[in-house]
Amino acid sequence: MNEDAFARAEAFRKRSKYRDAIALYRQCLRGSRGEGRLRCLLAVADTSRMVGDFVEASKYYERAMKSARQSGDAVAALDATVGLALARRALGDWRKAMPLLKKARASYSRGGDREGTAFTQWALAGTLRIKGDIKEAFKTFRTAGKAFERLGDDHGVGYCLCGMGGSSRVRGRFKDSLNYYEKANGLFKRLRDTFGTAYSHCGIGNALRMQGDLEGAKAHFRRAIALYRGMGDIVSYSYTLWSMGKTHMAQGRNRLAERYLRDALLHFRKTRDPRGIIYCNLGFAELKYLGSRKAEAARLARSAAEQARERGFKVEHCHARALLAVVEERPRPGCYNTLGLRLPGVKSIPMEIP
């Protein structure tokens, strides 16, 4: 393996220049053998996942798992398993991700790998959030954060703070959400973690959006968008576009809102992100309703509800049902209470979807 090229690729990745890193990792992979080949496979997989190429990432993780098992490298096989779970989760398949992560966590724990255990705990928390078990997701992020604190891993602590911020927002605890994201933002800036800084700016923006500070929200979304563009991170960038679209919708700027939602949808389709697509379709349904096209709004809401139900996305399914209830002038469903969410702003259109 070309160690010099690998070191340069690692430097690119640390500076969040992911696409440059992937090109060099691929170069290192050519002609590599043994441990060097395994390192390259994992690096290509991890970095592909960072830029939203989840299908490609899954392929490389599976190749890495095969290579690790052949060489008897149990730790690398576990790392590849966790990575595969994260890639599958991003493709909406949390049902496949969950058992992979639980199995990996147990293996890391048995082997005394505290770093692996903490990381997998963080990954499980995010999977619970996608599934819609928000209260349990918050607890698991908090547990992972404490584990990272004991390890002295401030980056891990920051990402758990973001996870707690996101879970708090979905639960309707917007002030708590803002507090967690602001703590993470300060930490990431000190660490010069570009991705974390962008992630926390987006989170701050959404917490402000849910508290009615729409101009403040947009200022943070703009910062996140600029940073994500520089990194080439299409995934998080797409969610920030959706958030910006929802903010413009709340201000009555529906044409601008539609433009942001269409851009977000284009990227979600590229990354094959079903949750992102559902959120965009909910936004389009709202715009149809606001444009007095109720039949089209109802059709989009029903479609979003069915997609969310099939994927097992409990929160998104509830949002779609609530939107359809408003369109059809029926009482709001009780699913928010069932999920333990306090979201009073989802009784009218535009909905305050967190």
XYZ file of C-alpha atoms in Angstrom:
354
model
C 0.000 0.000 0.000
C 1.182 3.519 -0.784
C 1.585 4.869 2.766
C 2.306 8.413 1.586
C -0.915 8.576 -0.432
C -2.853 7.078 2.480
C -1.453 9.689 4.868
C -2.443 12.480 2.464
C -5.922 10.989 2.186
C -6.208 10.916 5.977
C -5.195 14.573 6.094
C -7.903 15.421 3.555
C -10.485 13.531 5.589
C -9.511 15.327 8.805
C -10.060 18.628 6.993
C -13.487 17.358 5.815
C -12.336 17.247 2.175
C -14.023 13.927 1.682
C -14.084 13.586 -2.087
C -10.363 14.330 -2.353
C -9.791 11.723 0.338
C -11.826 9.068 -1.490
C -9.828 9.553 -4.690
C -6.567 8.953 -2.809
C -7.925 6.004 -0.827
C -8.980 4.359 -4.069
C -5.492 4.954 -5.414
C -4.050 3.246 -2.320
C -6.375 0.291 -2.765
C -4.917 -0.607 -6.149
C -2.249 -3.233 -5.630
C -2.632 -3.310 -1.832
C -2.573 -6.550 0.124
C -3.342 -7.843 3.600
C -3.739 -5.298 6.382
C -3.117 -2.394 4.016
C -5.934 -3.515 1.737
C -8.291 -3.827 4.710
C -7.433 -0.306 5.893
C -8.128 1.069 2.418
C -11.452 -0.751 2.094
C -12.653 0.604 5.447
C -11.439 4.110 4.612
C -13.261 4.175 1.257
C -16.401 2.833 2.931
C -16.326 5.297 5.829
C -15.678 8.306 3.618
C -18.273 7.277 1.025
C -20.789 7.130 3.859
C -19.777 10.630 4.943
C -20.643 12.066 1.514
C -23.936 10.202 1.244
C -22.980 7.429 -1.161
C -24.546 4.755 1.027
C -24.876 2.098 -1.641
C -21.167 2.332 -2.461
C -20.305 2.442 1.227
C -22.303 -0.751 1.830
C -20.392 -2.545 -0.920
C -17.019 -1.584 0.539
C -18.060 -2.473 4.079
C -19.118 -5.920 2.891
C -15.766 -6.341 1.099
C -13.976 -5.213 4.256
C -15.958 -7.693 6.388
C -14.993 -10.524 4.047
C -11.334 -9.465 4.023
C -11.226 -9.106 7.818
C -12.748 -12.529 8.401
C -10.317 -14.134 5.975
C -7.379 -12.574 7.805
C -8.802 -13.281 11.260
C -9.042 -9.591 12.201
C -12.066 -9.648 14.513
C -11.849 -5.950 15.426
C -11.841 -4.817 11.793
C -14.744 -7.162 11.050
C -16.711 -5.501 13.879
C -15.824 -2.013 12.634
C -17.047 -2.944 9.168
C -20.246 -4.387 10.645
C -21.010 -1.125 12.441
C -20.265 0.861 9.299
C -22.559 -1.361 7.245
C -25.306 -0.843 9.815
C -24.936 2.935 9.556
C -25.045 2.798 5.753
C -28.142 0.591 5.764
C -29.781 2.872 8.338
C -29.187 5.865 6.085
C -30.980 3.987 3.311
C -33.981 3.688 5.627
C -33.367 0.091 6.656
C -33.187 0.564 10.437
C -34.599 -2.945 10.862
C -31.387 -4.427 9.447
C -29.161 -1.903 11.213
C -30.506 -2.500 14.723
C -29.505 -6.174 15.191
C -26.110 -5.561 13.574
C -25.409 -2.757 16.046
C -26.634 -4.694 19.082
C -24.462 -7.655 18.137
C -21.443 -5.398 17.600
C -21.980 -3.586 20.910
C -22.063 -6.884 22.779
C -18.857 -8.018 21.055
C -17.028 -4.748 21.774
C -18.146 -4.900 25.397
C -16.971 -8.499 25.827
C -13.612 -7.571 24.343
C -13.180 -4.565 26.627
C -13.172 -2.164 23.678
C -14.518 0.974 25.344
C -14.177 3.137 22.231
C -16.062 0.648 20.088
C -18.746 0.240 22.718
C -19.278 4.011 23.038
C -19.421 4.538 19.283
C -21.886 1.700 18.802
C -24.033 3.080 21.618
C -24.132 6.409 19.754
C -25.043 4.604 16.529
C -27.830 2.700 18.284
C -29.228 5.962 19.648
C -29.502 7.401 16.145
C -31.166 4.232 14.925
C -33.746 4.439 17.720
C -34.436 8.024 16.708
C -35.089 7.011 13.098
C -37.344 4.188 14.276
C -39.298 6.718 16.320
C -38.429 5.623 19.877
C -37.429 9.175 20.779
C -37.347 8.918 24.566
C -35.152 5.814 24.401
C -32.958 7.483 21.777
C -32.353 10.431 24.129
C -31.383 8.106 26.997
C -29.026 6.155 24.752
C -27.347 9.328 23.434
C -26.853 10.443 27.037
C -25.326 7.083 27.999
C -22.998 7.226 24.982
C -22.029 10.805 25.849
C -21.001 9.786 29.360
C -18.920 6.959 27.905
C -17.146 9.390 25.561
C -16.528 11.731 28.507
C -14.799 8.934 30.420
C -12.668 8.275 27.342
C -11.748 11.957 27.012
C -13.244 11.975 23.491
C -14.627 15.494 23.082
C -15.673 14.859 19.482
C -17.844 11.964 20.639
C -19.290 14.107 23.414
C -20.211 16.783 20.858
C -22.021 14.382 18.575
C -23.972 12.972 21.505
C -24.956 16.516 22.506
C -26.275 16.988 18.961
C -28.182 13.727 19.233
C -29.702 14.834 22.531
C -30.556 18.171 20.924
C -32.315 16.522 18.011
C -34.199 14.085 20.240
C -35.278 16.934 22.530
C -36.573 18.911 19.554
C -38.656 16.008 18.258
C -40.081 15.564 21.780
C -41.158 19.212 21.773
C -38.532 20.411 24.255
C -37.188 23.232 22.140
C -35.293 25.212 24.814
C -33.464 22.058 25.895
C -32.698 21.351 22.253
C -31.168 24.789 21.754
C -29.060 24.393 24.886
C -27.604 21.049 23.771
C -26.833 22.301 20.268
C -25.200 25.498 21.530
C -22.963 23.476 23.849
C -22.013 21.226 20.934
C -21.365 24.221 18.682
C -18.937 25.767 21.168
C -17.168 22.445 21.601
C -16.851 21.764 17.873
C -15.524 25.236 17.161
C -12.845 24.756 19.799
C -11.973 21.376 18.269
C -12.051 22.848 14.736
C -14.440 20.060 13.723
C -15.996 21.393 10.517
C -18.680 18.752 10.168
C -19.680 19.011 13.818
C -19.813 22.795 13.583
C -22.110 22.606 10.556
C -24.259 19.941 12.204
C -24.706 22.022 15.352
C -25.496 25.199 13.365
C -28.294 23.307 11.609
C -29.536 22.065 14.967
C -29.485 25.553 16.470
C -31.393 26.803 13.440
C -34.102 24.185 13.859
C -34.417 24.854 17.595
C -34.826 28.570 16.858
C -37.307 27.800 14.058
C -39.465 25.835 16.452
C -39.405 28.760 18.909
C -40.503 31.243 16.240
C -37.146 32.999 15.691
C -37.252 32.503 11.930
C -34.600 35.050 10.936
C -32.227 33.687 13.571
C -32.900 30.201 12.271
C -32.075 31.161 8.693
C -28.780 32.753 9.768
C -27.659 29.442 11.279
C -28.939 27.428 8.313
C -26.865 29.638 5.980
C -23.737 28.908 8.026
C -24.455 25.191 7.922
C -25.126 25.238 4.167
C -21.826 27.027 3.464
C -19.868 24.513 5.540
C -21.628 21.459 4.085
C -21.018 22.711 0.548
C -17.325 23.079 1.302
C -17.175 19.505 2.579
C -19.260 18.022 -0.208
C -21.645 16.508 2.361
C -24.844 16.065 0.380
C -26.769 14.302 3.168
C -26.765 16.873 5.947
C -26.875 19.652 3.343
C -30.168 18.238 2.061
C -31.797 18.266 5.493
C -30.651 21.856 5.968
C -32.266 22.803 2.649
C -35.507 21.216 3.859
C -35.294 23.195 7.096
C -34.705 26.403 5.169
C -37.724 25.593 2.993
C -39.928 25.066 6.038
C -38.733 28.355 7.517
C -39.658 30.269 4.348
C -43.017 28.501 4.342
C -43.642 29.708 7.898
C -42.967 33.255 6.637
C -45.441 32.883 3.779
C -42.703 32.796 1.121
C -44.118 29.729 -0.560
C -42.366 29.994 -3.921
C -38.998 30.201 -2.218
C -40.015 27.366 0.104
C -40.876 25.191 -2.889
C -37.507 25.899 -4.488
C -35.640 24.766 -1.377
C -37.809 21.664 -1.032
C -37.231 20.715 -4.679
C -33.468 21.071 -4.258
C -33.615 18.953 -1.106
C -35.723 16.289 -2.840
C -33.251 16.076 -5.726
C -30.432 15.313 -3.283
C -32.488 12.905 -1.185
C -33.241 10.924 -4.316
C -29.529 10.793 -5.151
C -28.700 9.412 -1.714
C -31.820 7.191 -1.690
C -32.916 8.603 1.653
C -36.574 7.604 2.174
C -37.046 9.746 5.295
C -35.838 12.832 3.470
C -38.170 12.102 0.568
C -41.098 11.710 2.981
C -40.333 15.059 4.622
C -40.184 16.783 1.242
C -43.489 15.255 0.188
C -45.071 16.484 3.405
C -43.805 19.958 2.541
C -45.226 19.748 -0.970
C -48.559 18.601 0.461
C -48.632 21.681 2.677
C -47.900 23.926 -0.292
C -50.698 22.296 -2.302
C -53.098 22.909 0.582
C -51.995 26.535 0.915
C -52.599 26.876 -2.821
C -56.195 25.622 -2.391
C -55.424 22.283 -4.046
C -56.721 20.106 -1.233
C -57.214 16.914 -3.244
C -53.548 16.923 -4.315
C -52.489 17.736 -0.750
C -54.466 14.781 0.571
C -52.974 12.465 -2.054
C -49.408 13.466 -1.132
C -50.109 13.148 2.595
C -51.612 9.678 2.159
C -48.629 8.590 0.077
C -46.189 9.904 2.697
C -48.134 8.119 5.443
C -48.002 4.833 3.547
C -44.271 5.152 2.833
C -43.541 5.941 6.484
C -45.714 3.034 7.669
C -43.949 0.577 5.363
C -40.526 1.728 6.543
C -41.497 1.714 10.212
C -40.817 5.452 10.680
C -43.222 6.106 13.547
C -42.674 9.861 13.894
C -42.934 10.588 10.170
C -46.026 8.382 9.942
C -47.608 10.471 12.679
C -46.701 13.742 10.923
C -48.325 12.497 7.726
C -51.477 11.398 9.556
C -51.684 14.751 11.342
C -51.305 16.631 8.065
C -53.993 14.512 6.403
C -56.311 15.161 9.340
C -55.932 18.922 8.858
C -56.509 18.649 5.108
C -59.619 16.510 5.601
C -60.803 18.614 8.567
C -60.749 15.713 11.011
C -59.500 15.622 14.646
C -55.761 15.271 15.079
C -54.682 11.631 15.626
C -53.446 10.572 19.048
C -50.152 9.175 17.799
C -48.067 12.079 19.152
C -49.224 11.306 22.695
C -48.546 7.609 22.118
C -44.981 8.427 21.067
C -44.473 10.774 24.017
C -44.170 13.897 21.849
C -45.501 17.323 22.817
C -45.972 19.141 19.526
C -48.794 21.702 19.727
C -47.810 23.366 16.456
C -48.990 20.536 14.202
C -52.679 21.427 14.255
C -52.666 23.801 11.273
C -50.863 24.361 7.984
C -48.038 25.155 7.635
C -47.258 22.603 10.330
C -44.411 23.222 12.757
C -42.685 19.934 12.012
C -39.513 19.639 14.134
